[in-house]
Amino acid sequence: MATQCVTKVELTVSCENLLDKDIGSKSDPLCNVYVLITNWLNFLLQKLKFGIYDIDNKTVDLSDDDFLGELECTLGQVVSSRKHTRPLVLKNNRPAGRGTITIIAEEIKDNRVVNFEAEARKLDNKDFFGKSDPYLEFYKQTETGWQLAHRTEVVKNNLNPTWKPFRIPLQSLCGGDMDKHIKVECYDYDNDGSHDLIGIFETTMTRLQEAEFECINSKKQQKKKGYKNSGVVSVKLCQVVKEYTFLDYIMGGCQINFTVGIDFTGSNGDPKSPQSLHYISPQGVNEYLSAIWSVGMVIQDYDSDKMFPAFGFGAQIPPTWQVSHEFPLNFNPANPFCAGIEGVVEAYRVCLPQVKLYGPTNFSPIINHVARFAMQATQQKTASQYFVLLIITDGVITDLDQTRSAIVNASRLPMSIIIIGVGGADFTAMEFLDGDDGRLRAPTGETAARDIVQFVPFRQFQNAPREALAQSVLAELPGQVVSYFSIHKLKPPHDPESQPSAPSASAL
């Protein structure tokens, strides 16, 4: 599936007149956005749901927060109207009582971002006890007024704050126009939501670069004779850089090197038994084969030679019948490559009756095997190579500590790991390795540099279209690829804008 037209749209969400669920202060609203893709070839048919909640605690579970209302629509409805305003409704489609939501869509034509470092001095003190807790808000000028583009973190109890480095997409800040007006507001944060304005200044991107600006509070200026300012904001760094997308890297010549690892341990059951996860049905399928096909058919388009190394682990293999945790499915260590996903499937079919399922279930050998190649790729001067290891397993893992260490080491390499769990086993260990609830740590305490593991239980997708499994499995891969190359400031080997059409990334 190829395409010459890839469109990226930025959505800006705002709400008015929301229900106030808090006593003694105002609600703390959060917007949760859900996307359901119903047509892979037409992004306008993406169904969107915006859920608004009053956040009452620090947990990620929204079920214990107050629901304020929601809106369901399609991306096409938002794009066609540009400014889509509707009343919020409750989950049973009854009116929420009050509150409207506005979604503004804007096509992103400029992929540059601005890296900022900013500090301030001698800000006005707005607090009776202690000092102000300042933060900055950056606003873009639009046809309908000022639109919030970015809010910095709050620096507590400090009239001379230094904010952490932050970045704003140039499109969001000024639409790519370096001379378009930008408004910056400085506030003192208050827990009850009644944040106090310290001062405002207006500028442009051209003038923002390494400059100082006086924060002016017009009300204070009118009342106080001899008023100069309410503090000075100093922009120490304002650097415009091009930010490449996953598709930019692919179209620019980055190769995704795809390796398959298959679990041949005894916990899968005797392949001759219909109860075994390795049992090939009369229709010629099992869960392992389905997973290989579903994911492989999508990712193989990003590997130009479509030659995939494929390995098994946890089996006794001929002729010595020693247990191996990284044996080639084709039994050729000098050339473990299979031609396309069809080749991987055929190698699996031929290998299965020739090995004895055994154990233990060790992940670390095959992770370290791929990591050795990824380590060699760290010498690259451009974003030319990235490695993806697909592990298909029944979920019973033996070397958890060694695997944690292997993943933490691999997190510093151009590498990602996708784990598909087949069968109905306890996948707690797999979910732990995923790291979505916090950065994975090695037993030594060392923290992963990036989240590089995505785990998906196959059973949840058995009755779903193949594309649904592929989308879920590969959901985090584009961001992982971009994060590695961005951290290491590596550009695509070629200018993506001058390249012919590349495979569509819609399924990723």
XYZ file of C-alpha atoms in Angstrom:
508
model
C 0.000 0.000 0.000
C 1.678 3.190 -1.184
C 0.658 6.798 -0.932
C 1.961 10.166 -2.031
C -0.301 12.153 0.279
C 0.214 12.105 4.018
C -1.543 14.828 5.981
C -0.906 15.686 9.613
C -3.540 17.667 11.474
C -3.185 19.499 14.789
C -6.290 19.689 16.980
C -6.738 22.386 19.605
C -9.380 21.692 22.256
C -11.028 24.204 24.567
C -14.114 24.148 26.795
C -16.416 26.788 28.235
C -18.922 26.883 31.095
C -18.006 23.439 32.470
C -19.758 21.985 35.483
C -17.943 22.809 38.728
C -17.595 19.593 40.738
C -15.252 20.947 43.419
C -16.129 22.639 46.693
C -14.047 25.679 47.586
C -12.230 25.807 44.236
C -12.790 25.196 40.530
C -12.706 21.947 38.591
C -9.373 20.671 37.271
C -10.412 19.617 33.756
C -8.646 17.049 31.622
C -9.536 16.098 28.047
C -9.050 12.463 27.085
C -9.028 11.826 23.303
C -9.888 8.450 21.790
C -9.314 7.628 18.115
C -11.060 4.808 16.247
C -9.831 4.286 12.699
C -12.597 2.770 10.587
C -10.981 3.169 7.177
C -7.247 2.744 6.773
C -7.193 4.627 3.466
C -9.100 7.731 4.539
C -7.992 9.617 7.627
C -11.144 11.752 7.503
C -13.182 8.749 8.636
C -11.280 8.507 11.896
C -13.853 8.604 14.680
C -12.898 10.818 17.611
C -14.238 10.913 21.154
C -13.347 13.712 23.557
C -14.036 12.941 27.218
C -13.828 15.761 29.784
C -13.067 14.884 33.417
C -12.493 16.798 36.637
C -9.264 15.287 37.976
C -9.403 14.664 41.717
C -6.244 12.591 42.269
C -2.920 11.560 40.728
C -3.969 8.117 39.466
C -4.156 7.476 35.704
C -7.502 5.676 36.140
C -10.300 8.079 35.194
C -13.076 5.964 36.732
C -12.591 7.644 40.118
C -12.694 11.182 38.668
C -15.795 13.296 37.967
C -17.102 12.944 34.403
C -18.123 16.331 32.972
C -19.264 15.276 29.503
C -18.096 14.091 26.091
C -18.375 14.611 22.351
C -18.167 12.079 19.537
C -17.470 13.180 15.967
C -15.302 12.359 12.966
C -12.110 14.084 11.975
C -13.847 15.026 8.732
C -16.482 17.014 10.637
C -13.790 18.947 12.484
C -11.630 19.586 9.417
C -14.556 20.697 7.244
C -15.781 23.228 9.811
C -12.292 24.219 11.024
C -13.924 25.362 14.299
C -16.255 22.664 15.629
C -18.296 23.748 18.675
C -20.847 21.442 20.304
C -22.517 21.002 23.713
C -21.122 18.223 25.876
C -23.309 15.169 26.479
C -23.278 12.405 29.074
C -22.431 8.788 28.307
C -26.086 7.924 27.621
C -26.235 10.851 25.150
C -28.277 12.989 27.568
C -27.312 16.673 27.780
C -24.559 17.282 30.324
C -26.477 20.258 31.704
C -23.831 22.774 30.794
C -20.523 23.049 29.031
C -19.437 23.287 25.410
C -16.374 21.976 23.643
C -14.593 23.613 20.706
C -12.151 21.752 18.476
C -10.058 23.646 15.943
C -8.236 21.716 13.200
C -5.169 23.002 11.419
C -3.101 21.171 8.838
C 0.542 21.006 9.855
C 2.696 22.162 6.952
C 5.768 23.159 8.958
C 7.603 20.478 10.970
C 10.054 22.838 12.647
C 10.103 23.169 16.431
C 11.532 25.845 18.707
C 13.781 24.840 21.598
C 13.462 27.328 24.456
C 15.349 28.107 27.632
C 13.920 30.962 29.665
C 14.321 32.602 33.033
C 12.992 35.697 34.796
C 14.111 38.130 37.453
C 12.485 40.516 39.886
C 8.949 39.294 39.257
C 6.162 40.853 41.317
C 5.247 38.971 44.454
C 1.563 38.076 44.382
C 1.430 35.992 47.574
C 0.951 37.182 51.167
C 2.807 34.183 52.557
C 5.898 33.169 50.626
C 6.713 34.193 47.074
C 5.010 33.904 43.702
C 4.909 30.532 41.904
C 5.465 31.738 38.323
C 4.781 30.064 34.996
C 4.625 31.281 31.386
C 1.948 30.916 28.715
C 2.727 31.396 25.010
C -0.124 32.430 22.693
C -0.481 32.297 18.908
C -2.368 35.050 17.091
C -5.297 33.681 15.058
C -8.239 35.087 13.110
C -10.483 34.537 16.132
C -8.090 35.786 18.812
C -5.211 34.477 20.907
C -4.776 30.683 21.088
C -2.723 28.998 23.824
C 0.302 27.223 22.307
C 2.278 26.205 25.388
C 2.322 26.451 29.179
C 5.565 25.961 31.120
C 5.826 24.174 34.431
C 5.330 26.109 37.667
C 8.443 27.139 39.581
C 7.484 27.231 43.235
C 8.202 30.137 45.588
C 10.683 31.987 43.350
C 10.730 35.551 41.991
C 13.799 34.780 39.873
C 12.767 31.483 38.259
C 14.558 29.379 35.676
C 12.177 27.122 33.763
C 13.161 23.724 32.453
C 14.005 23.657 28.712
C 10.873 23.251 26.610
C 9.915 23.039 22.950
C 6.992 24.389 20.954
C 6.101 23.438 17.353
C 6.664 26.497 15.180
C 3.284 25.896 13.527
C 1.554 26.061 16.924
C 3.424 29.204 17.949
C 3.235 31.395 14.858
C 2.072 29.278 11.911
C 5.628 29.274 10.595
C 5.647 33.075 10.182
C 8.713 34.437 11.987
C 7.241 37.953 12.058
C 3.789 37.052 13.338
C 2.885 38.411 16.766
C 3.267 36.145 19.795
C 1.918 36.967 23.253
C 3.599 35.746 26.437
C 1.812 35.960 29.779
C 3.432 35.360 33.164
C 1.218 34.148 36.040
C 1.468 33.305 39.709
C -0.045 29.854 40.180
C -2.743 29.367 42.842
C -4.112 25.990 43.918
C -7.739 27.129 43.638
C -7.319 28.043 39.971
C -7.482 31.825 40.471
C -4.023 32.394 39.024
C -2.771 35.992 39.319
C -1.435 37.786 36.250
C 2.076 39.127 36.819
C 2.653 40.662 33.396
C 2.440 40.392 29.620
C 4.637 41.136 26.639
C 4.212 40.733 22.892
C 6.956 39.855 20.444
C 7.762 37.845 17.318
C 9.941 34.816 16.679
C 12.488 37.073 15.000
C 12.776 39.217 18.147
C 12.505 36.337 20.624
C 15.935 34.936 19.956
C 18.165 35.599 22.959
C 16.448 38.746 24.167
C 14.935 40.278 27.320
C 11.363 41.457 27.684
C 9.639 43.569 30.308
C 6.475 42.050 31.747
C 3.830 44.764 31.857
C 0.712 44.604 34.044
C -1.598 47.239 32.525
C -3.795 47.551 35.646
C -0.790 48.125 37.862
C 0.685 50.501 35.282
C -2.458 52.664 35.359
C -2.579 52.838 39.154
C 1.086 53.247 40.051
C 3.104 56.317 39.159
C 6.658 55.604 38.081
C 5.743 52.007 37.210
C 8.453 50.335 35.106
C 7.549 46.677 34.868
C 6.510 43.626 36.862
C 9.714 41.781 36.128
C 11.891 40.823 33.187
C 11.765 37.567 31.211
C 15.048 36.570 29.617
C 15.046 34.142 26.683
C 18.417 32.387 26.927
C 17.791 30.017 24.018
C 15.356 30.236 21.118
C 16.528 27.727 18.531
C 14.482 26.714 15.487
C 15.209 23.165 14.351
C 13.554 20.779 11.920
C 11.752 17.907 13.612
C 11.493 14.785 11.510
C 8.519 12.443 11.677
C 8.583 8.655 11.454
C 7.491 8.935 7.827
C 10.299 11.430 7.141
C 12.853 8.884 8.339
C 11.315 6.075 6.286
C 10.998 8.185 3.134
C 14.496 9.500 3.741
C 16.074 6.046 3.554
C 15.982 4.629 7.109
C 15.850 0.829 7.088
C 13.803 -1.034 9.687
C 15.558 -4.341 10.367
C 12.957 -6.847 11.532
C 13.937 -9.978 13.548
C 11.517 -12.671 14.744
C 11.939 -14.711 17.933
C 9.596 -17.659 18.569
C 9.004 -19.415 21.891
C 9.493 -23.205 21.610
C 9.326 -23.997 25.324
C 7.407 -26.949 26.779
C 4.762 -24.747 28.403
C 3.242 -24.288 24.926
C 2.133 -27.923 24.950
C 2.848 -30.839 22.613
C 2.523 -29.563 19.001
C 0.737 -32.813 18.104
C -2.071 -32.004 20.544
C -4.919 -29.671 19.463
C -4.569 -28.013 22.902
C -1.015 -26.891 22.055
C -0.365 -23.300 21.013
C 1.965 -24.739 18.340
C -0.672 -27.132 16.989
C -1.269 -26.341 13.320
C -4.972 -26.766 12.588
C -6.350 -28.467 9.460
C -6.771 -24.945 8.107
C -3.012 -24.496 8.469
C -3.015 -21.882 11.226
C -2.225 -21.382 14.910
C -1.747 -18.332 17.117
C 1.965 -18.111 16.363
C 1.363 -18.115 12.604
C -1.454 -15.575 12.892
C 0.738 -13.207 14.887
C 3.640 -13.518 12.427
C 1.360 -12.795 9.473
C -0.525 -9.893 11.062
C 2.501 -7.919 12.194
C 4.964 -9.029 9.544
C 2.804 -8.080 6.584
C 2.757 -4.490 7.807
C 6.347 -4.065 8.892
C 7.957 -5.862 5.938
C 7.185 -2.866 3.707
C 9.781 -0.859 5.645
C 12.643 -3.277 4.967
C 13.916 -2.903 1.404
C 15.481 -6.368 0.993
C 12.708 -8.119 2.968
C 15.190 -10.623 4.366
C 14.366 -11.350 7.995
C 16.486 -13.291 10.494
C 14.208 -15.656 12.431
C 15.129 -17.519 15.615
C 13.624 -19.910 18.105
C 14.380 -20.283 21.789
C 13.766 -22.798 24.564
C 13.969 -26.027 22.503
C 16.303 -28.974 22.177
C 17.657 -28.921 18.643
C 19.345 -31.554 16.464
C 21.817 -33.110 16.141
C 23.104 -32.830 19.755
C 19.698 -32.053 21.313
C 21.181 -29.346 23.507
C 18.806 -26.627 24.673
C 19.258 -23.423 22.655
C 17.876 -19.942 23.286
C 18.760 -18.399 19.919
C 18.766 -21.008 17.146
C 17.966 -20.074 13.504
C 14.646 -21.469 12.328
C 16.383 -22.610 9.135
C 19.211 -24.212 11.214
C 21.782 -22.136 9.291
C 23.715 -19.937 11.773
C 25.750 -18.417 8.944
C 22.611 -17.255 7.138
C 19.515 -17.140 9.399
C 17.626 -14.906 6.959
C 14.211 -15.786 5.556
C 12.840 -14.302 2.333
C 9.842 -12.194 3.339
C 7.185 -13.091 5.864
C 6.326 -16.090 3.687
C 9.880 -17.317 4.279
C 9.543 -16.902 8.057
C 6.269 -18.847 8.034
C 7.764 -21.637 5.931
C 10.882 -21.854 8.149
C 8.633 -22.135 11.213
C 6.570 -24.914 9.633
C 9.697 -26.890 8.689
C 11.421 -26.302 12.038
C 8.518 -27.220 14.332
C 8.548 -31.032 13.843
C 12.353 -31.167 14.046
C 12.797 -29.730 17.565
C 11.746 -30.855 21.034
C 9.936 -28.243 23.090
C 11.794 -27.802 26.356
C 12.831 -24.823 28.510
C 13.479 -22.660 30.416
C 11.980 -19.531 28.804
C 14.900 -17.135 28.490
C 14.391 -13.856 26.614
C 17.735 -12.219 27.283
C 19.866 -14.246 24.781
C 17.827 -13.234 21.738
C 17.475 -9.625 22.965
C 21.244 -9.414 23.393
C 21.706 -11.050 19.974
C 19.791 -8.263 18.204
C 21.353 -5.643 20.493
C 24.808 -6.551 19.206
C 23.773 -5.505 15.706
C 22.037 -2.395 17.032
C 25.241 -1.514 18.886
C 27.152 -1.561 15.622
C 24.567 0.813 14.169
C 25.313 3.422 16.857
C 28.299 4.395 14.701
C 25.947 5.627 11.960
C 26.206 9.293 11.004
C 22.627 9.443 9.756
C 19.375 7.736 10.721
C 19.955 4.799 8.400
C 19.352 1.706 10.575
C 16.831 0.760 13.246
C 16.208 -2.726 14.663
C 12.905 -4.271 15.746
C 12.700 -7.601 17.575
C 9.327 -9.356 17.543
C 9.044 -11.977 20.302
C 6.041 -14.307 20.220
C 5.638 -16.177 23.509
C 3.185 -17.942 25.794
C 4.247 -15.566 28.556
C 6.010 -17.829 31.073
C 9.431 -16.157 31.510
C 12.331 -17.575 33.536
C 15.178 -15.046 33.273
C 13.258 -11.904 34.271
C 16.217 -10.141 35.905
C 18.546 -10.824 32.965
C 15.827 -9.696 30.574
C 15.336 -6.457 32.506
C 19.064 -5.757 32.210
C 19.055 -6.603 28.502
C 16.136 -4.245 27.837
C 17.687 -1.391 29.813
C 20.906 -1.809 27.807
C 18.969 -1.960 24.528
C 17.064 1.227 25.407
C 20.208 3.189 24.544
C 20.416 1.608 21.084
C 18.418 2.071 17.855
C 16.170 -0.824 18.813
C 12.600 -1.683 19.843
C 11.069 -4.891 21.203
C 7.530 -6.038 20.447
C 6.150 -8.906 22.549
C 3.002 -10.722 21.506
C 1.566 -13.014 24.161
C -0.294 -16.061 22.825
C -2.507 -18.338 24.880
C -4.200 -17.553 28.159
C -1.258 -17.531 30.583
C -0.563 -14.893 33.232
C 1.135 -12.037 31.369
C 1.972 -9.941 34.430
C 5.706 -10.202 33.701
C 5.177 -9.053 30.106
C 3.158 -6.033 31.216
C 5.897 -5.214 33.717
C 8.511 -5.251 30.933
C 6.307 -2.960 28.818
C 7.109 -0.068 31.150
C 3.940 1.931 30.392
C 3.363 2.445 34.133
C 6.877 3.764 34.693
C 10.388 3.417 33.322
C 11.740 -0.128 33.533
C 14.698 -0.606 35.870
C 17.454 -3.193 35.786
C 18.102 -5.158 39.017
C 21.068 -2.805 39.585
C 18.651 0.143 39.687
C 19.684 1.505 36.294
C 16.707 3.074 34.495
C 15.845 2.535 30.831
C 16.741 5.516 28.668
C 13.557 5.063 26.605
C 10.442 2.916 26.693
C 11.216 0.436 23.894
C 8.913 -2.485 24.747
C 5.344 -2.903 23.533
C 3.350 -5.896 24.810
C 0.049 -7.040 23.312
C -1.987 -10.117 24.350
C -3.017 -11.870 21.124
C -6.285 -13.254 22.542
C -7.788 -9.751 22.662
C -7.563 -9.570 18.871
C -8.473 -13.103 17.800
C -11.862 -12.064 16.425
C -10.767 -8.618 15.257
C -9.540 -7.653 11.776
C -5.848 -8.307 11.175
C -5.260 -4.554 10.909
C -6.440 -4.072 14.507
C -3.696 -6.309 15.901
C -1.070 -4.701 13.673
C -2.130 -1.222 14.761
C -2.006 -2.090 18.456
C 1.297 -3.948 18.222
C 2.996 -1.211 16.225
C 1.343 1.762 17.953
C 4.453 2.845 19.849
C 7.086 2.043 17.215
C 6.994 5.345 15.266
C 7.486 7.347 18.460
C 10.314 5.055 19.575
C 12.110 5.461 16.238
C 11.703 9.235 16.296
C 12.776 9.522 19.943
C 16.057 7.664 19.357
C 17.076 9.648 16.286
C 15.956 12.934 17.843
C 17.988 12.312 21.006
C 21.062 11.598 18.903
C 20.319 14.438 16.448
C 20.466 12.108 13.445
C 18.866 13.206 10.174
C 17.449 10.887 7.494
C 20.100 9.726 4.987
C 18.304 11.688 2.258
C 15.960 14.658 2.147
C 12.522 13.017 2.519
C 10.827 15.785 0.542
C 12.865 14.936 -2.559
C 12.184 11.196 -2.393
C 9.530 9.244 -4.332
C 6.508 7.909 -2.490
C 7.154 5.483 0.362
C 4.991 2.879 2.094
C 2.042 4.317 3.947
C 2.502 4.586 7.706
C -1.233 4.583 8.360
C -1.055 1.164 9.986
C 1.727 2.305 12.260
